[in-house]
Amino acid sequence: MAPKREADDSPPSTPENSSKKQRPSTSTATSTIIRSPLKHNINPTGRPAECGIIRTIYVEEFMCHPKLTIKLCQNVNFIYGQNGSGKSAILAALQICLGVGAKRTNRARNLKELVRKEDGATHAIVRVTLLNKGPDAFQHEIYGDTVTIERFISLHGSGGGYKLYGHDDPNHKKPKSTKKEDLNQLLDQLNIQVENPVAVLDQEEAKKFLTGRPEDKYAFFTKATDLERMDRKYGETVDNINELIDALEKMEKAIDPLERNVHVLQKEYEDFKKLEHLEVRAEEANVKWAWSFYTAVLAELEAESKILGEHEARVQRYKDNLAKEEGQGDDASTQIAYEEKLGELTSEATEASEHLSTLHGELKIAISPKKQQEHSVKRKQLEVKSAKKNLTFAMRELQNMRNEVMQKKGSADDEETQRQAKAKKAEEAMEEARKVVDESRGGIEASCQRYEEGSSREDVANGSLNAVNAQCGAVQRKIQELKASQGNSLTIFGSTCEAMNRAVLQAQGSGKFRGKVIGPIGKYMKIIPGKEHLASVAEKALGLNLDRYIVTNSHDRQVFLKLRQQVRCGYSDSGVYQMTEGARYKIHQPPDDIDVVSSVITSTDDLVFNCMIDNGRSDQKAVCESKQVSEQKLLVETNGKQSIRHRNIKTVYFLPAGDYWQVYNDQLSMTSQSGIRRTSIGIDKSRAIVEAESELVQLKTEKEQKARDLNDVKKDRHGHKVVWNDWKKKERVARDKINKLTDEIERIREEAEAAENVTFDTSDLEDEVNKTQIEYDRLKGEEEELTKAVDDLLPGIQAIQAQIDEVVTRNEKVMEDLNEAEDKLSTHLQGQQQRARNIEKRKKKVEMAVKECQQQLEQTQGKESKMQDTLRKARILTVRQRNVDENRKRRVQRDENGEEDVELVDEELYTEEEINSLDPIIVAKDPEYYVKKMRELKRRIESERKSKRMTESDPEVALEKYMRAKKALDTKMFQIEKIENNRTMLQNDIIVRKKRWRDFRNHIVQMTNHTFDEVLNRKGSSGEINFDHKNKTLNLIVQKDIKDESSQTADVKSLSGGERSYTTLALLLALGESLETPFRVMDEFDVFLDPIARRLALKTMIEVATSFDNRQFIFITPQDLSDIKTHSKLMIKKMTPPERISVLGGAVQQTLD
């Protein structure tokens, strides 16, 4: 049998699981083991069937049926009819609708061949309606009491899709689902096994079974009971065990290089200790070099101070000379007299100018009538000229008319022929032009569409370029900040961090804070050694602003917020957390192979550590190298529900971009991030600058590529625009040509009409000549009158012009006197300006001297600043050297005591008080001496390194490499041991499960034998099934007469055809007895039975089937069943005979002997 699988059984037999080998896992020992296949029954015995039972089968244009609906009862159904009546088409429709391929039906090679060929059918529809009630119902809240599966098959389209309808949609208008996955879930939920030959036995499978060899029957048995699939799965598990053995052999071979590497690194670390005395001398020389540099700068400062004193004395001397020059003054009375005379002349010139303006106004008024008359004369002259032109034209038209009359009398017929030819040619040209217009319209639409599409592409390219520009700007600003803040370790956490730190230290010094103030918090964090590769994603996952501070009470919080306002921090700069001071939190530690933020980033300060837990949830956020690794380590899937392996972990972040996933409602939810900024915790600024500059180079390269892409898009769009304009120009030229041809055709028609109405009367033109002559004479007289009026206005205008000339002469004399007065005043003022220039020169001299003095002062201050800087650096080097010496002593003590680790002094940690307490040291030798000494010591150290083939320069790095290599070796050994344990566990487990499988097979064999004998007893016979599991054969032993042991035979071929068929049918019923599928279908099961055996077989099947009121049986046969009586549990459906056999002499039912 093939019962349903438990939820925790082996993976279902999908193509992925059955055809691909799974790689062995080192973390689980049961990933491919098959568990017990038993599960509760669908429609348990003792009550009517509630789900999975077929209610109706509907076909339309399918095989031989135009339209057919078959309604079935819930227990036993017989469908019979002659060959060609469409019995097997009903079974094919059931198979096709429930997911079976066309070839599996043995009726067609593809779905299109199942569409009815008659009456021009273009598609077929098959529907199967299943009962869906009770506790085993499939998604009853969605589908209701029935589920209808529909499959639409088209001759011309892809077709073959599935639609699932609910009970509330009897007209099948709106499907609940169109997914094959939902159909598979329904079949699995209701345990419908359409491809199991015991559940659905079509004609071909029936013939193979009835005539098959023992080997075929055994294969049929293992496939029907699912034993074959489970055995195949066990074989795959054995293959996985063999792969584990191969992996172990490879890992063991890889151990030797790791062991050799550990020995090499251990020796290299021991060689470092022998170079220590040379390094000590080099470090001492470095400190003395710093103090010698300070001594040299101090001497330069004294020389600059002396030069500054000389500049200050020169400035004072120049200032005294300037004061003396400014004390010499001049009498201002002469300048006042010149200015009074100049004012009088200016007033007189102003009065003359006003009088002249008045006369010009009067002249303008007098001239105005004259100009109007002159304009009238000009207009009249134009009218006279036009009249004369009209007269000439009229006379010429009259003469032309007279000439034309003479010509047209002899050429009317020739002109008509020419007009018809011109009209025909113009119409042909117009038709060609219209074709060009139609072609141009298509070209315009196509090129316009491409041009508009190019616009969106240009916007996208432009946006990409702007985004890269913004990234370049951000990286450039970061480089500037890093360079500006070199020597200042706090600026890496924020631009206002250094200023805020000074303000906090000052407030602490003045006692404004009552409790503990810690910050910035990034200063107190560090990356745990060996976790550097996860530092960036861990900082991203932590999500805290590293420039924040921590206070322990509300008063200190208010003081801190006021300091933020004083420093002018931005909204998100230098924030504050308020926390209660207490012991360090104890957190849940994740498994060894899982990293969380708190296992990558930590802090020695308890408040900072607790802040990471409270505000950053650092113990609940896992970090991994990649998405695949994160899912392998942390994602668990059980019964289709997903969860995170470690219950305390809520979110999982992974490289490279800092994306993360969570599990909501038993399903994985993925969130993408814009990227990971560079790590700020424990950062080396020099290295950060190099990395940022490298990133800037990459961004600039990307920017150039984006610019080229944008330029290409613009060129492409411009090309489409040129094509668009060309098509528009072509259309415009064609339309102009059409308009011209239209005008030409119209003109030809008008000429033809005019030719028909030609008259030879010239009286109208003669009258026109006379009228034009009269008009010309009248206008000529009016012109002479206007010219006389203009001459009468001249005397008054000439009088006003004489007055203007007189005023102009007098004004010129006043202007000469005015210029003379201005020259005298200018001469006086030049003398005054010369004295002012002398004073200005002395002022500039003073300013120049002051500027030089200021420059010298700045230079002196620069030297003093340099001296202070060199002094500070020398002191820092001295303090650092003391720390180095202290650490060296502690390492020596560690090595002597054999300790694994020792607490070291932070060599870069020092206080301002400690630095300032050092007295300056004056060194007699110059810096160059110590530079040469350090170079020589460095050369000797490098020589020693090369002679001993040392690859590292830092003994601590060498020690770390040695410890890391040793840890890697230990880890590899642990992995080998773990895999070996998994292999052993898998081997033991497969032995147990194979035994369970054999026990299960024996149980099925016993049940099948019992039912087989019981069915034969109904015919007065008995029998036994002989299962040869070694040779994989199934043979039948039959005793024809239950009372006569001599009638027993093991050769089924010795039986008659009916006895053999009944025996094989009994075997089929015995195998099906163990099935839990809600319905069974058998097609032509009685094909080889004689009439007596057929009647007995029918009686037996009806008795067996009706005894299972929780199962549905569908039997299809070509034999006549009219003598069988129906009842509430038995329904018989007779198919209509086909037309081809209803004719006399037509085909009759054929059966095999």
PDB file of N, CA, C and O in Angstrom, residues 678-700:
ATOM      1  N   ARG A 678      32.429  52.347   6.204  1.00  0.00           N
ATOM      2  CA  ARG A 678      33.674  51.778   6.712  1.00  0.00           C
ATOM      3  C   ARG A 678      33.670  51.780   8.237  1.00  0.00           C
ATOM      4  O   ARG A 678      33.075  52.651   8.880  1.00  0.00           O
ATOM      5  N   THR A 679      34.365  50.797   8.785  1.00  0.00           N
ATOM      6  CA  THR A 679      34.383  50.636  10.227  1.00  0.00           C
ATOM      7  C   THR A 679      35.021  51.847  10.912  1.00  0.00           C
ATOM      8  O   THR A 679      36.040  52.360  10.465  1.00  0.00           O
ATOM      9  N   SER A 680      34.382  52.311  12.000  1.00  0.00           N
ATOM     10  CA  SER A 680      34.909  53.433  12.774  1.00  0.00           C
ATOM     11  C   SER A 680      35.575  52.967  14.050  1.00  0.00           C
ATOM     12  O   SER A 680      36.399  53.677  14.620  1.00  0.00           O
ATOM     13  N   ILE A 681      35.213  51.772  14.535  1.00  0.00           N
ATOM     14  CA  ILE A 681      35.740  51.279  15.812  1.00  0.00           C
ATOM     15  C   ILE A 681      37.150  50.764  15.587  1.00  0.00           C
ATOM     16  O   ILE A 681      37.382  49.898  14.743  1.00  0.00           O
ATOM     17  N   GLY A 682      38.102  51.277  16.360  1.00  0.00           N
ATOM     18  CA  GLY A 682      39.481  50.821  16.270  1.00  0.00           C
ATOM     19  C   GLY A 682      40.113  51.101  14.924  1.00  0.00           C
ATOM     20  O   GLY A 682      40.933  50.326  14.455  1.00  0.00           O
ATOM     21  N   ILE A 683      39.733  52.210  14.290  1.00  0.00           N
ATOM     22  CA  ILE A 683      40.199  52.460  12.924  1.00  0.00           C
ATOM     23  C   ILE A 683      41.586  53.088  12.919  1.00  0.00           C
ATOM     24  O   ILE A 683      41.940  53.872  13.794  1.00  0.00           O
ATOM     25  N   ASP A 684      42.408  52.745  11.962  1.00  0.00           N
ATOM     26  CA  ASP A 684      43.690  53.374  11.689  1.00  0.00           C
ATOM     27  C   ASP A 684      43.452  54.481  10.659  1.00  0.00           C
ATOM     28  O   ASP A 684      43.077  54.219   9.522  1.00  0.00           O
ATOM     29  N   LYS A 685      43.675  55.754  11.057  1.00  0.00           N
ATOM     30  CA  LYS A 685      43.299  56.861  10.177  1.00  0.00           C
ATOM     31  C   LYS A 685      44.102  56.863   8.892  1.00  0.00           C
ATOM     32  O   LYS A 685      43.567  57.169   7.820  1.00  0.00           O
ATOM     33  N   SER A 686      45.380  56.574   8.987  1.00  0.00           N
ATOM     34  CA  SER A 686      46.193  56.548   7.756  1.00  0.00           C
ATOM     35  C   SER A 686      45.653  55.506   6.788  1.00  0.00           C
ATOM     36  O   SER A 686      45.514  55.755   5.588  1.00  0.00           O
ATOM     37  N   ARG A 687      45.342  54.348   7.346  1.00  0.00           N
ATOM     38  CA  ARG A 687      44.764  53.305   6.489  1.00  0.00           C
ATOM     39  C   ARG A 687      43.390  53.715   5.979  1.00  0.00           C
ATOM     40  O   ARG A 687      43.041  53.449   4.828  1.00  0.00           O
ATOM     41  N   ALA A 688      42.600  54.392   6.826  1.00  0.00           N
ATOM     42  CA  ALA A 688      41.275  54.846   6.393  1.00  0.00           C
ATOM     43  C   ALA A 688      41.382  55.842   5.257  1.00  0.00           C
ATOM     44  O   ALA A 688      40.580  55.835   4.325  1.00  0.00           O
ATOM     45  N   ILE A 689      42.406  56.738   5.317  1.00  0.00           N
ATOM     46  CA  ILE A 689      42.583  57.714   4.233  1.00  0.00           C
ATOM     47  C   ILE A 689      42.938  56.998   2.942  1.00  0.00           C
ATOM     48  O   ILE A 689      42.412  57.304   1.875  1.00  0.00           O
ATOM     49  N   VAL A 690      43.855  56.006   3.035  1.00  0.00           N
ATOM     50  CA  VAL A 690      44.252  55.260   1.825  1.00  0.00           C
ATOM     51  C   VAL A 690      43.048  54.527   1.237  1.00  0.00           C
ATOM     52  O   VAL A 690      42.814  54.548   0.024  1.00  0.00           O
ATOM     53  N   GLU A 691      42.246  53.892   2.116  1.00  0.00           N
ATOM     54  CA  GLU A 691      41.073  53.173   1.609  1.00  0.00           C
ATOM     55  C   GLU A 691      40.061  54.119   0.999  1.00  0.00           C
ATOM     56  O   GLU A 691      39.461  53.825  -0.030  1.00  0.00           O
ATOM     57  N   ALA A 692      39.864  55.295   1.652  1.00  0.00           N
ATOM     58  CA  ALA A 692      38.909  56.265   1.102  1.00  0.00           C
ATOM     59  C   ALA A 692      39.384  56.807  -0.240  1.00  0.00           C
ATOM     60  O   ALA A 692      38.584  57.002  -1.162  1.00  0.00           O
ATOM     61  N   GLU A 693      40.705  57.072  -0.353  1.00  0.00           N
ATOM     62  CA  GLU A 693      41.221  57.548  -1.644  1.00  0.00           C
ATOM     63  C   GLU A 693      41.085  56.479  -2.714  1.00  0.00           C
ATOM     64  O   GLU A 693      40.780  56.774  -3.869  1.00  0.00           O
ATOM     65  N   SER A 694      41.309  55.201  -2.337  1.00  0.00           N
ATOM     66  CA  SER A 694      41.111  54.119  -3.307  1.00  0.00           C
ATOM     67  C   SER A 694      39.659  54.032  -3.731  1.00  0.00           C
ATOM     68  O   SER A 694      39.341  53.853  -4.908  1.00  0.00           O
ATOM     69  N   GLU A 695      38.766  54.199  -2.748  1.00  0.00           N
ATOM     70  CA  GLU A 695      37.330  54.191  -3.087  1.00  0.00           C
ATOM     71  C   GLU A 695      36.973  55.360  -3.994  1.00  0.00           C
ATOM     72  O   GLU A 695      36.169  55.227  -4.916  1.00  0.00           O
ATOM     73  N   LEU A 696      37.613  56.542  -3.758  1.00  0.00           N
ATOM     74  CA  LEU A 696      37.335  57.717  -4.590  1.00  0.00           C
ATOM     75  C   LEU A 696      37.786  57.474  -6.030  1.00  0.00           C
ATOM     76  O   LEU A 696      37.100  57.867  -6.981  1.00  0.00           O
ATOM     77  N   VAL A 697      38.951  56.795  -6.189  1.00  0.00           N
ATOM     78  CA  VAL A 697      39.419  56.482  -7.552  1.00  0.00           C
ATOM     79  C   VAL A 697      38.412  55.575  -8.264  1.00  0.00           C
ATOM     80  O   VAL A 697      38.077  55.778  -9.436  1.00  0.00           O
ATOM     81  N   GLN A 698      37.909  54.572  -7.533  1.00  0.00           N
ATOM     82  CA  GLN A 698      36.916  53.680  -8.141  1.00  0.00           C
ATOM     83  C   GLN A 698      35.642  54.432  -8.499  1.00  0.00           C
ATOM     84  O   GLN A 698      35.059  54.213  -9.564  1.00  0.00           O
ATOM     85  N   LEU A 699      35.225  55.341  -7.600  1.00  0.00           N
ATOM     86  CA  LEU A 699      34.010  56.114  -7.886  1.00  0.00           C
ATOM     87  C   LEU A 699      34.204  57.035  -9.075  1.00  0.00           C
ATOM     88  O   LEU A 699      33.290  57.229  -9.884  1.00  0.00           O
ATOM     89  N   LYS A 700      35.403  57.626  -9.208  1.00  0.00           N
ATOM     90  CA  LYS A 700      35.656  58.488 -10.358  1.00  0.00           C
ATOM     91  C   LYS A 700      35.635  57.680 -11.658  1.00  0.00           C
ATOM     92  O   LYS A 700      35.125  58.149 -12.681  1.00  0.00           O
TER      93      LYS A 700
END
